[in-house]
Short mmCIF file of C-alpha atoms in Angstrom, two decimals:
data_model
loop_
_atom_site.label_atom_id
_atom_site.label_comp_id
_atom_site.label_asym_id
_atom_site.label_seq_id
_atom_site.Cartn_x
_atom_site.Cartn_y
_atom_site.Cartn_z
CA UNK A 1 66.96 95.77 119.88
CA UNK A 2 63.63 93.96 119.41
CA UNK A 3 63.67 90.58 118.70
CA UNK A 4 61.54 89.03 115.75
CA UNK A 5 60.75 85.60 114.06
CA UNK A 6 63.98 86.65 111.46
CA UNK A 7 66.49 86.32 114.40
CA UNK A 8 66.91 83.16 114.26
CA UNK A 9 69.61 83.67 111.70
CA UNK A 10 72.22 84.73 113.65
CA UNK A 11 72.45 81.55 114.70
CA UNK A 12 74.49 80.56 111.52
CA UNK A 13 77.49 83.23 112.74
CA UNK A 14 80.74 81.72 114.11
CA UNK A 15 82.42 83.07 116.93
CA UNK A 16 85.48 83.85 116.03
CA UNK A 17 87.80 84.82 118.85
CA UNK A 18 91.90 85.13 118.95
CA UNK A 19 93.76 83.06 121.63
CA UNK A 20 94.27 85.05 124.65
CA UNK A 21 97.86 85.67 126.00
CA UNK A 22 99.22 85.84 122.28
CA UNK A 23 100.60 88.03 120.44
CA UNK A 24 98.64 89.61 117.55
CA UNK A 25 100.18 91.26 114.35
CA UNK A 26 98.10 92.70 111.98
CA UNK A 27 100.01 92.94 108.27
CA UNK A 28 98.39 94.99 105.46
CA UNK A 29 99.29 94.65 102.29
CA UNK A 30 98.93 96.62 99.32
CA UNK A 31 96.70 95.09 96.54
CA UNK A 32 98.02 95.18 92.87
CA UNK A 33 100.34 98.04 93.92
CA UNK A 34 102.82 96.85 90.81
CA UNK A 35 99.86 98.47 88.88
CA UNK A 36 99.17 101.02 91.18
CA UNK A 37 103.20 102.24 90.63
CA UNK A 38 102.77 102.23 86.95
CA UNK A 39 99.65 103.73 86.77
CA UNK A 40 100.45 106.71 88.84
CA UNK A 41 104.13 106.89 87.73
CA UNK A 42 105.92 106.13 91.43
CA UNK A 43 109.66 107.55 91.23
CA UNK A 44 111.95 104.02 91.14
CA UNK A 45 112.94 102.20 93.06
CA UNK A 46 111.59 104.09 95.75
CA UNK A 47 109.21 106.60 95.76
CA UNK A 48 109.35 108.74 99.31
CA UNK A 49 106.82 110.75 99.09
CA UNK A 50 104.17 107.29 98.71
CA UNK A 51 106.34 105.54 101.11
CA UNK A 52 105.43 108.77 103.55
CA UNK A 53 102.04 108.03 102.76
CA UNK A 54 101.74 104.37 103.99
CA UNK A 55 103.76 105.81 107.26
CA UNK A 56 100.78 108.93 107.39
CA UNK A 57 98.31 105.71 107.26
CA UNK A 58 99.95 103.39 109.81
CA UNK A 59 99.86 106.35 112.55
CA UNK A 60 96.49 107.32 111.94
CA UNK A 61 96.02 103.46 113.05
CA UNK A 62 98.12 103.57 115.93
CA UNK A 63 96.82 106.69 116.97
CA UNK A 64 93.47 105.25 117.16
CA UNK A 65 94.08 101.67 118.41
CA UNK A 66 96.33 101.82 121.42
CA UNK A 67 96.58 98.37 121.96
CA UNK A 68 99.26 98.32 118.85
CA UNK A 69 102.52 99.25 120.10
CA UNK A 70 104.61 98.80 117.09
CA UNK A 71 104.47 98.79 113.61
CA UNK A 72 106.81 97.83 110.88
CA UNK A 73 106.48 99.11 107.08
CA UNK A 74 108.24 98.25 103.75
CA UNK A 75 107.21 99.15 100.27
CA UNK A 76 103.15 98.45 99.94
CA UNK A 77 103.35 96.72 103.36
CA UNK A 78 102.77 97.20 107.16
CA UNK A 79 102.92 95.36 110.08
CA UNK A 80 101.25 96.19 113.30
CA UNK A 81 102.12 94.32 116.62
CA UNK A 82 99.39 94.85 119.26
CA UNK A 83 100.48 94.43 123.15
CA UNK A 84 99.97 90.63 124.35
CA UNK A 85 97.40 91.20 126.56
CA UNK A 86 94.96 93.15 123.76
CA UNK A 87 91.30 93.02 124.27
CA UNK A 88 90.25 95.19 121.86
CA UNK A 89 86.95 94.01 120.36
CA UNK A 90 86.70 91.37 122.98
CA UNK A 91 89.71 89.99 120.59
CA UNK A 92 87.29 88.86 118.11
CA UNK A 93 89.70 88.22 114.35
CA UNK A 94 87.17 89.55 111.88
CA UNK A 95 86.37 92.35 113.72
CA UNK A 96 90.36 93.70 114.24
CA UNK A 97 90.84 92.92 110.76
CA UNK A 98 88.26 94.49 108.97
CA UNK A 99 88.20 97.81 111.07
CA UNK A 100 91.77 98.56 110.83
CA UNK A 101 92.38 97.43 107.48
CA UNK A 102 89.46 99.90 106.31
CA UNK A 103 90.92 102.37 108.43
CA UNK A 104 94.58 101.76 107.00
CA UNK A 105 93.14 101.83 103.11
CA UNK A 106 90.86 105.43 104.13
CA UNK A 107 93.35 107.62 105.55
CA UNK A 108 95.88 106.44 102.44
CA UNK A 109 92.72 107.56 100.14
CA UNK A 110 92.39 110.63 102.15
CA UNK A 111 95.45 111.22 102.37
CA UNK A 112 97.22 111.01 98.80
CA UNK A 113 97.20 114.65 97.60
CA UNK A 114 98.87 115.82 100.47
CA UNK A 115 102.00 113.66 99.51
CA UNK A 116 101.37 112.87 95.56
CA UNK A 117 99.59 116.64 95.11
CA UNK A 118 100.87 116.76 91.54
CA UNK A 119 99.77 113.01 90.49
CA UNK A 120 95.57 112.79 90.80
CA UNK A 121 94.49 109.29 92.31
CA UNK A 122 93.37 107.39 89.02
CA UNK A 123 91.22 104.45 90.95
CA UNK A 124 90.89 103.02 94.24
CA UNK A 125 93.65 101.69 95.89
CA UNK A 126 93.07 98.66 98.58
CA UNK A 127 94.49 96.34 101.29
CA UNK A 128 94.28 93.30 102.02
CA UNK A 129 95.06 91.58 106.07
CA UNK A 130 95.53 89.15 108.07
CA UNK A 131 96.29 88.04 111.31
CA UNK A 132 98.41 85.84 112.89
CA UNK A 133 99.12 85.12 116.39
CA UNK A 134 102.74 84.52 117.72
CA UNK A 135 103.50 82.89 121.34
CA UNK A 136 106.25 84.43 122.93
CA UNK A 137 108.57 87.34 122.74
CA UNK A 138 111.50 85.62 120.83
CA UNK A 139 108.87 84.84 118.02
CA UNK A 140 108.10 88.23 117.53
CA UNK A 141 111.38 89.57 117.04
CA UNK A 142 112.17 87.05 114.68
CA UNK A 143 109.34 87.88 112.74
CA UNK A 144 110.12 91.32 112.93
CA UNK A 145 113.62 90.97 111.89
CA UNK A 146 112.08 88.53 108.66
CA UNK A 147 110.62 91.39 107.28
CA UNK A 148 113.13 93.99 107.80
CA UNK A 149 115.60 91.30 106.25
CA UNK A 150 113.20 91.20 103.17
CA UNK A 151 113.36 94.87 103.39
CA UNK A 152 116.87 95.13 102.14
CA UNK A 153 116.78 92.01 99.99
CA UNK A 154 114.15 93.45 98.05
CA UNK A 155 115.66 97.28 98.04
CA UNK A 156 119.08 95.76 97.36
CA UNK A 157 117.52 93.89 94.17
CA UNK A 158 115.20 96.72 92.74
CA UNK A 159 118.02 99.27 93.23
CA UNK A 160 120.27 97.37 91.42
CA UNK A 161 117.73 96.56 88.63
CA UNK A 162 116.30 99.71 87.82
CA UNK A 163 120.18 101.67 87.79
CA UNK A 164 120.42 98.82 84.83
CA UNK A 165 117.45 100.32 83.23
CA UNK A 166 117.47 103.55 83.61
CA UNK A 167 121.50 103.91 84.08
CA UNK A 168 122.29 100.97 82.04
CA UNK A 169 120.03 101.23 78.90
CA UNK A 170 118.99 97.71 79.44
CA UNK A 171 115.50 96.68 79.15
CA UNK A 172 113.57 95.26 81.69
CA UNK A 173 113.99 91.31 80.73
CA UNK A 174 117.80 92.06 80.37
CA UNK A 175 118.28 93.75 83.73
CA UNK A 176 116.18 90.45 85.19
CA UNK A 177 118.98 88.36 83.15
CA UNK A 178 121.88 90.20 84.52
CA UNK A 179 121.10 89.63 87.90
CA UNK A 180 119.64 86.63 87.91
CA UNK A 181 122.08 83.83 90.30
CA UNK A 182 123.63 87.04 91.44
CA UNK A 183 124.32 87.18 95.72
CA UNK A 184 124.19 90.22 97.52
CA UNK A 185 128.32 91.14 96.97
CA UNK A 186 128.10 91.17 93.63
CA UNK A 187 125.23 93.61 93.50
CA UNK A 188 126.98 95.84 95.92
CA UNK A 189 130.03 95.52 93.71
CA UNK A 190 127.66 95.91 90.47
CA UNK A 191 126.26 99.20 91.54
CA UNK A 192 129.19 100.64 93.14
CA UNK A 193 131.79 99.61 89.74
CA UNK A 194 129.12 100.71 86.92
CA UNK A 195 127.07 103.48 88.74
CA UNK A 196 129.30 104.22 91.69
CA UNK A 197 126.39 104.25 93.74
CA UNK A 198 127.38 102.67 97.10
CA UNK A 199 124.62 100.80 98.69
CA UNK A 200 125.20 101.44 102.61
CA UNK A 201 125.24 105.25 101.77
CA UNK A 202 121.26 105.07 100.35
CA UNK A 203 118.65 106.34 102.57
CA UNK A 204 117.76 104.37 105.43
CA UNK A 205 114.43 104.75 105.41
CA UNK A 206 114.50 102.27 101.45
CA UNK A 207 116.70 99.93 103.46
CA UNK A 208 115.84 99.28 106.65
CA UNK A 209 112.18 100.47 106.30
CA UNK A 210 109.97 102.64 108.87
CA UNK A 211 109.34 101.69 112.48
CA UNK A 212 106.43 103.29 114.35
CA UNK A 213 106.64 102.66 118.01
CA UNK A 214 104.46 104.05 121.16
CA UNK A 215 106.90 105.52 123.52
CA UNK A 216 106.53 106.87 126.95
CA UNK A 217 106.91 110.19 127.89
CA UNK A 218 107.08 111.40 131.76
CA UNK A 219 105.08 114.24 132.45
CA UNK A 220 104.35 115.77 135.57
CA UNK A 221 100.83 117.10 136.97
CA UNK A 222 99.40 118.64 139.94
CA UNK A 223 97.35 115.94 141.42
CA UNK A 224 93.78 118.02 141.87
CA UNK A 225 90.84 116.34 143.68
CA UNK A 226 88.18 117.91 145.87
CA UNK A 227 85.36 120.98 145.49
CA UNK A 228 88.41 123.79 146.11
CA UNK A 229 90.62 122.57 143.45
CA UNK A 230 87.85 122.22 140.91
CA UNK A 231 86.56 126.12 142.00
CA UNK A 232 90.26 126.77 141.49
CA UNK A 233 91.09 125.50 137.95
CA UNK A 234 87.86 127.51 137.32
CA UNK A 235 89.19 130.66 138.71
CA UNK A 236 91.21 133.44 136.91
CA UNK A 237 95.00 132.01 136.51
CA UNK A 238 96.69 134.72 137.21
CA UNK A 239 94.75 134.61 141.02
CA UNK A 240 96.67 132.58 143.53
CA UNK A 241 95.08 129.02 144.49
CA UNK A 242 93.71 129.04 147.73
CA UNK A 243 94.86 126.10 149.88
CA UNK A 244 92.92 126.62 153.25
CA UNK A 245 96.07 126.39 154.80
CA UNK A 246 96.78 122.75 153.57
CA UNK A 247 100.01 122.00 152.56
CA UNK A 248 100.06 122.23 148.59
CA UNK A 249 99.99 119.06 147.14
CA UNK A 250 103.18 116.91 145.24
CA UNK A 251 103.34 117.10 141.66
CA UNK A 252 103.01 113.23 140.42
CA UNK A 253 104.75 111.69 137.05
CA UNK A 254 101.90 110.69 134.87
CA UNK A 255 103.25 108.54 132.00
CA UNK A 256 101.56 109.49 128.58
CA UNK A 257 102.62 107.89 125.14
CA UNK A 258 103.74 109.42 121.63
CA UNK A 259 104.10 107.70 118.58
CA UNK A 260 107.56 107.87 117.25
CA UNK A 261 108.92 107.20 113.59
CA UNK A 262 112.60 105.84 113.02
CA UNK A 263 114.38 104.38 110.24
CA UNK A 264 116.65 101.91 112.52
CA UNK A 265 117.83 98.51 112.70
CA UNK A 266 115.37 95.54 114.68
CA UNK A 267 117.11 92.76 114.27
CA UNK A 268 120.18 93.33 116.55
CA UNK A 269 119.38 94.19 120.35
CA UNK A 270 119.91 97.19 121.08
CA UNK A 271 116.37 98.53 119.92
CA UNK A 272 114.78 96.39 122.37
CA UNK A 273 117.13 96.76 124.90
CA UNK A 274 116.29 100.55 125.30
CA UNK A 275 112.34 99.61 124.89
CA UNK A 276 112.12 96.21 127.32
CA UNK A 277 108.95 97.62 127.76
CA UNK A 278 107.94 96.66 124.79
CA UNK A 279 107.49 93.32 124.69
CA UNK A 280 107.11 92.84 128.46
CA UNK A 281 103.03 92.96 128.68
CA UNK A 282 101.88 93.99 131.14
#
């Protein structure tokens, strides 16, 4: 682009780059979703079909950004853990943030009616981000397993609470007063004793939340190089290949990615043991 006396201005912008050799994770959250709920009348405690919406949202990301090779999403919230070694944007913060948290708050826009087609989006829903860099492996996990612990402290909680209301008969303030100093037995014994609801039996998606994770998948293909192989591919398939009387070639493992959803435990090892991949950059 031209250059002219007005250029002079972008002097006054800040570089803003992310530490190399860290990792990133990018967590969205919703904005005002408590209104948001109410507005749009969200099924309590959980409401599936909007909690399959954030998921929708997070793998249109990941499908996009293949630096992120995990995500992790509760309630109005996602988390998205890019591979140590990310250069995406030359690793510059306002940049990642603002393009994938814009992404993140389209596709849920775009993507409402196909999971709330009976409830019409009243307003504009929106994220906010931010990212924060994390130093080694061990950090990560423990900041993954901090929000899948808040996961089921939360669910636990709201569960509870709203069986009070809408079980219960007791208003909003009263269901706050009845568990308030409770610990987590008591509201396992709560629901299970006066709704016979028991807790561990819920979906696992409301209590462990979703994890999105890029796995590998082996696939084999005929390594093809040369003018005869391209006039080949070209050719009829149901004609032979001609090989000049080379030997035919080895079929080689080419390792291509998916994105997977599960509703599974982080916080003990044996997730990562069958992914040591993972967090191994590479």
């Amino acid at each position: 682009m031209a250059g002219s006396k007005f250029a002079y201005v972008r002097n006054f912008e800040l570089p803003d780059p992310l530490l190399p050799e860290a990792f990133m994770v990018l967590r969205i959250d919703g904005h005002a979703f408590h209104r948001l709920s109410e507005e749009h009348n969200f099924v309590k405690p959980n409401d599936e079909r909007a909690l399959q919406l954030m998921d929708h949202a997070a793998r249109d990301v990941m499908n996009e950004f293949k630096d992120i090779i995990l995500a992790f999403g509760e309630s109005d919230e996602y988390s998205f853990l890019f591979r140590r070694s990310a250069s995406l944007y030359n690793r510059r913060e306002a940049k990642i943030l603002t393009t994938i948290t814009s992404l993140f708050t389209s596709s849920y826009v775009f993507n409402w009616s196909k999971y709330l087609s009976d409830t019409p989006l009243k307003y504009c829903p929106s994220f906010d981000g931010r990212i924060v860099l994390y130093p080694t492996a061990t950090v990560v996990r423990d900041y993954l397993s901090w929000r899948q612990a808040d996961t089921h402290i939360n669910n636990l909680y709201n569960t509870v609470f709203w069986a009070l209301v809408l079980k219960g008969g007791q208003t909003t303030t009263e269901a706050h007063a009845t568990l308030r100093g409770t610990v987590s037995s008591q509201k396992h014994e709560m629901l299970y004793s006066r709704f016979g609801i028991n807790y561990n039996e819920l979906p696992a998606r409301f209590r462990k939340g979703s994890v999105l994770v890029r796995e590998e998948v082996s696939d084999t293909t005929e390594a093809r190089s040369g003018p005869e192989t391209d006039k080949a591919a070209a050719s009829d398939p149901g004609e032979p290949v001609p090989t000049s009387g080379k030997k035919a070639q080895k079929k080689k493992p080419r390792v291509r990615t998916t994105v997977e959803l599960y509703h599974c435990d982080i916080i003990g090892d044996e997730f990562w043991d069958c992914r040591q991949n993972l967090l191994a950059d590479s």
